[in-house]
Tab-separated table of C-alpha atoms in Angstrom:
chain	number	residue	atom	x	y	z
A	1	MET	CA	-170.818	-85.873	-76.816
A	2	THR	CA	-167.457	-87.355	-75.855
A	3	ALA	CA	-166.635	-90.641	-77.525
A	4	LEU	CA	-165.636	-93.356	-75.127
A	5	ALA	CA	-162.306	-95.046	-75.648
A	6	PRO	CA	-161.876	-98.792	-75.288
A	7	ALA	CA	-160.190	-99.960	-72.104
A	8	GLY	CA	-156.429	-99.710	-72.342
A	9	ALA	CA	-156.540	-97.340	-75.334
A	10	VAL	CA	-153.574	-95.030	-75.668
A	11	GLY	CA	-154.372	-91.626	-74.151
A	12	ALA	CA	-157.483	-92.829	-72.300
A	13	LEU	CA	-158.293	-91.312	-68.922
A	14	PHE	CA	-160.072	-93.275	-66.195
A	15	VAL	CA	-161.781	-91.633	-63.207
A	16	TYR	CA	-162.506	-93.947	-60.257
A	17	GLU	CA	-164.280	-93.486	-56.946
A	18	LEU	CA	-162.638	-95.385	-54.098
A	19	ARG	CA	-164.225	-96.922	-51.004
A	20	ASP	CA	-163.543	-93.840	-48.887
A	21	GLY	CA	-165.372	-91.626	-51.377
A	22	SER	CA	-162.246	-90.026	-52.820
A	23	ARG	CA	-161.760	-89.940	-56.564
A	24	ILE	CA	-158.616	-90.430	-58.625
A	25	VAL	CA	-157.728	-90.180	-62.291
A	26	SER	CA	-155.469	-92.703	-63.989
A	27	ASP	CA	-154.117	-93.336	-67.470
A	28	HIS	CA	-154.877	-97.050	-67.119
A	29	ALA	CA	-157.661	-99.254	-65.803
A	30	LEU	CA	-157.451	-100.138	-62.100
A	31	ASN	CA	-158.013	-103.563	-60.627
A	32	GLU	CA	-158.490	-102.347	-57.071
A	33	PRO	CA	-161.284	-103.993	-55.047
A	34	GLY	CA	-163.998	-101.539	-54.130
A	35	SER	CA	-163.105	-98.990	-56.821
A	36	GLN	CA	-165.892	-97.845	-59.124
A	37	LEU	CA	-165.311	-96.543	-62.648
A	38	ILE	CA	-166.973	-93.115	-62.944
A	39	ARG	CA	-165.704	-92.118	-66.361
A	40	ARG	CA	-163.546	-93.445	-69.186
A	41	SER	CA	-162.657	-90.984	-71.922
A	42	VAL	CA	-159.996	-89.975	-74.405
A	43	ALA	CA	-160.445	-86.323	-73.387
A	44	ALA	CA	-159.459	-84.634	-70.133
A	45	GLU	CA	-162.337	-82.134	-70.372
A	46	GLY	CA	-164.614	-82.486	-67.382
A	47	ALA	CA	-162.306	-84.783	-65.409
A	48	GLY	CA	-161.513	-82.013	-62.938
A	49	HIS	CA	-165.208	-81.470	-62.244
A	50	LEU	CA	-165.710	-85.154	-61.558
A	51	LEU	CA	-162.817	-85.198	-59.126
A	52	ALA	CA	-163.884	-82.009	-57.404
A	53	HIS	CA	-167.657	-82.506	-57.402
A	54	ARG	CA	-167.618	-81.453	-53.765
A	55	ALA	CA	-165.158	-79.657	-51.534
A	56	ILE	CA	-162.548	-82.174	-50.447
A	57	GLU	CA	-159.406	-81.662	-48.434
A	58	THR	CA	-156.626	-83.373	-50.358
A	59	PRO	CA	-155.269	-86.154	-48.136
A	60	VAL	CA	-151.554	-85.647	-47.602
A	61	ARG	CA	-149.632	-88.744	-48.548
A	62	ASP	CA	-146.166	-89.480	-47.204
A	63	PRO	CA	-144.374	-86.092	-47.451
A	64	ALA	CA	-141.049	-87.916	-47.881
A	65	SER	CA	-142.215	-90.103	-50.757
A	66	TYR	CA	-140.873	-87.790	-53.462
A	67	ASP	CA	-137.934	-86.254	-51.587
A	68	ARG	CA	-135.250	-87.697	-53.875
A	69	LEU	CA	-137.061	-86.628	-57.029
A	70	ILE	CA	-137.730	-83.153	-55.661
A	71	ARG	CA	-134.183	-82.661	-54.404
A	72	ARG	CA	-132.579	-83.940	-57.627
A	73	THR	CA	-134.769	-81.792	-59.866
A	74	ALA	CA	-134.490	-78.694	-57.685
A	75	VAL	CA	-130.707	-78.900	-57.551
A	76	ALA	CA	-130.531	-79.380	-61.326
A	77	HIS	CA	-132.393	-76.110	-61.849
A	78	ASN	CA	-130.946	-74.186	-58.892
A	79	VAL	CA	-134.237	-73.900	-56.999
A	80	ASP	CA	-134.717	-74.324	-53.240
A	81	ALA	CA	-135.787	-77.954	-52.737
A	82	TRP	CA	-137.809	-77.055	-49.625
A	83	LEU	CA	-139.745	-74.484	-51.632
A	84	VAL	CA	-140.498	-77.068	-54.302
A	85	LYS	CA	-141.648	-79.564	-51.690
A	86	ALA	CA	-143.856	-76.900	-50.116
A	87	VAL	CA	-145.474	-76.157	-53.476
A	88	VAL	CA	-146.096	-79.875	-54.085
A	89	HIS	CA	-147.653	-80.141	-50.621
A	90	ALA	CA	-149.918	-77.143	-51.156
A	91	GLU	CA	-150.845	-78.050	-54.732
A	92	SER	CA	-151.559	-81.776	-54.617
A	93	GLY	CA	-150.850	-83.146	-51.140
A	94	PHE	CA	-148.266	-85.404	-52.874
A	95	ASP	CA	-150.958	-87.049	-55.005
A	96	PRO	CA	-149.573	-87.566	-58.551
A	97	HIS	CA	-153.109	-88.145	-59.898
A	98	ALA	CA	-154.648	-84.967	-58.466
A	99	VAL	CA	-156.774	-82.904	-60.871
A	100	SER	CA	-158.227	-79.515	-59.935
A	101	ARG	CA	-161.555	-77.946	-60.904
A	102	VAL	CA	-159.824	-75.934	-63.608
A	103	GLY	CA	-157.831	-78.838	-65.026
A	104	ALA	CA	-154.451	-78.412	-63.327
A	105	SER	CA	-152.943	-81.855	-62.891
A	106	GLY	CA	-150.277	-83.897	-61.149
A	107	LEU	CA	-147.951	-83.285	-58.241
A	108	MET	CA	-147.309	-79.623	-59.069
A	109	GLN	CA	-150.747	-79.050	-60.621
A	110	LEU	CA	-149.611	-77.993	-64.060
A	111	MET	CA	-152.143	-76.498	-66.435
A	112	PRO	CA	-152.118	-78.111	-69.891
A	113	ALA	CA	-150.625	-74.972	-71.480
A	114	THR	CA	-147.835	-74.830	-68.889
A	115	ALA	CA	-147.124	-78.534	-69.333
A	116	LYS	CA	-146.860	-78.055	-73.092
A	117	ARG	CA	-144.638	-75.004	-72.620
A	118	TYR	CA	-142.123	-77.041	-70.638
A	119	GLY	CA	-142.274	-80.170	-72.747
A	120	VAL	CA	-144.255	-82.320	-70.311
A	121	GLU	CA	-145.756	-85.156	-72.356
A	122	ASP	CA	-147.282	-87.173	-69.493
A	123	ILE	CA	-148.655	-84.725	-66.949
A	124	PHE	CA	-149.318	-87.518	-64.434
A	125	ASP	CA	-145.753	-88.827	-64.541
A	126	PRO	CA	-144.106	-87.558	-61.319
A	127	SER	CA	-140.686	-86.982	-62.899
A	128	GLN	CA	-142.049	-85.033	-65.853
A	129	ASN	CA	-144.539	-83.091	-63.754
A	130	VAL	CA	-141.978	-82.031	-61.159
A	131	ALA	CA	-139.460	-81.149	-63.876
A	132	GLY	CA	-142.012	-78.909	-65.577
A	133	GLY	CA	-143.148	-77.364	-62.303
A	134	VAL	CA	-139.620	-76.667	-61.094
A	135	ARG	CA	-138.633	-75.058	-64.391
A	136	TYR	CA	-141.742	-72.884	-64.239
A	137	LEU	CA	-140.964	-71.917	-60.640
A	138	ARG	CA	-137.365	-71.154	-61.638
A	139	ASP	CA	-138.566	-68.831	-64.405
A	140	LEU	CA	-140.948	-67.089	-62.019
A	141	LEU	CA	-138.132	-66.539	-59.530
A	142	ARG	CA	-136.005	-65.062	-62.308
A	143	LEU	CA	-138.872	-62.865	-63.497
A	144	PHE	CA	-139.465	-61.474	-60.008
A	145	LYS	CA	-135.775	-61.182	-59.127
A	146	ASN	CA	-135.816	-64.041	-56.590
A	147	ASP	CA	-138.688	-62.566	-54.586
A	148	VAL	CA	-140.109	-65.849	-53.310
A	149	ARG	CA	-143.442	-64.358	-52.222
A	150	LEU	CA	-144.084	-62.919	-55.670
A	151	ALA	CA	-142.951	-66.095	-57.444
A	152	VAL	CA	-145.244	-68.236	-55.298
A	153	ALA	CA	-148.125	-65.818	-55.834
A	154	ALA	CA	-147.528	-66.002	-59.578
A	155	TYR	CA	-147.497	-69.793	-59.455
A	156	ASN	CA	-151.010	-69.599	-58.035
A	157	ALA	CA	-152.530	-66.588	-59.791
A	158	GLY	CA	-150.314	-66.181	-62.851
A	159	GLU	CA	-147.429	-63.819	-63.484
A	160	GLY	CA	-149.756	-61.369	-65.217
A	161	ALA	CA	-151.814	-60.875	-62.065
A	162	VAL	CA	-148.701	-60.211	-59.986
A	163	GLN	CA	-147.358	-57.720	-62.519
A	164	ARG	CA	-150.726	-56.021	-62.830
A	165	HIS	CA	-151.056	-55.546	-59.060
A	166	ARG	CA	-147.333	-54.871	-58.581
A	167	GLY	CA	-147.239	-57.385	-55.759
A	168	VAL	CA	-149.222	-60.267	-54.324
A	169	PRO	CA	-152.724	-59.937	-55.844
A	170	PRO	CA	-155.532	-59.047	-53.412
A	171	TYR	CA	-157.190	-62.435	-53.867
A	172	SER	CA	-157.899	-64.242	-50.600
A	173	GLU	CA	-157.067	-67.600	-52.196
A	174	THR	CA	-153.681	-66.382	-53.443
A	175	ARG	CA	-152.767	-64.673	-50.177
A	176	GLN	CA	-153.663	-67.793	-48.202
A	177	TYR	CA	-151.737	-69.908	-50.704
A	178	VAL	CA	-148.579	-67.804	-50.330
A	179	THR	CA	-148.786	-67.980	-46.535
A	180	LYS	CA	-149.339	-71.733	-46.626
A	181	VAL	CA	-146.463	-72.442	-49.017
A	182	LEU	CA	-144.005	-70.348	-47.024
A	183	GLU	CA	-145.117	-72.019	-43.782
A	184	PHE	CA	-144.633	-75.452	-45.342
A	185	ARG	CA	-141.182	-74.472	-46.621
A	186	ASN	CA	-140.073	-73.217	-43.218
A	187	ARG	CA	-141.467	-76.309	-41.519
A	188	TYR	CA	-139.637	-78.708	-43.835
A	189	ARG	CA	-136.415	-76.721	-43.615
A	190	GLN	CA	-136.509	-76.571	-39.804
A	191	ARG	CA	-137.307	-80.271	-39.584
A	192	ALA	CA	-134.371	-81.128	-41.862
A	193	THR	CA	-132.041	-78.915	-39.813
A	194	ALA	CA	-133.177	-80.557	-36.564
A	195	GLN	CA	-132.650	-84.026	-38.043
A	196	ALA	CA	-129.186	-83.080	-39.291
A	197	ASP	CA	-128.272	-81.675	-35.852
A	198	ALA	CA	-129.515	-84.865	-34.170
A	199	GLN	CA	-127.438	-86.993	-36.527
A	200	ARG	CA	-124.342	-84.935	-35.804
A	201	VAL	CA	-124.896	-85.410	-32.077
A	202	GLN	CA	-125.283	-89.167	-32.540
A	203	ILE	CA	-122.113	-89.341	-34.637
A	204	ALA	CA	-120.197	-87.319	-32.065
A	205	ARG	CA	-121.420	-89.545	-29.242
A	206	ALA	CA	-120.533	-92.678	-31.187
A	207	ALA	CA	-117.062	-91.327	-31.916
A	208	ALA	CA	-116.561	-90.404	-28.268
A	209	GLY	CA	-117.678	-93.885	-27.213
A	210	ASN	CA	-115.285	-95.574	-29.625
A	211	GLY	CA	-112.436	-93.432	-28.345
A	212	ARG	CA	-112.758	-94.722	-24.811
């Protein structure tokens, strides 16, 4: 039986159900009207099951909300920022408190062992989570000689599965995941290019107008 921790205790996890039926996990007590405390514990075990007690489509929050963090971290580790953003989108829908059925947590859904491997102390802290996830993605890209499809597949199924099958594993979930991530990456990249082109046109028009 899991011992309950007093409210506000260091390391405590709180699982709440919100008015819309969605559930979130927090490292502190919430004071949000309409939220209901489902569990308070010092252990993460079982939190994923509580959050995923039924099939739920992760609501996508503002896709631009973590752009600066993603871009800064990706550049620091020489990883494509649009790929990182696509992985965040596919993994958590930009929800820093997301927890999966198997216990992967945060924006880039790090497993506890992966978080420990990359020195992530607070898995729900966006900066630490993205830093750990980007470093893991960087290592996967290096391992698979910059083959993005294989690196993304390994992020989902594990590098061992990719090596064992000598390619994207024949798991429907992994194949769908790879397709989704690459589609997200292309979408974000094309959108950024279109915005940059539009800005250049506006600047050119403004310059032409000032030259009259």
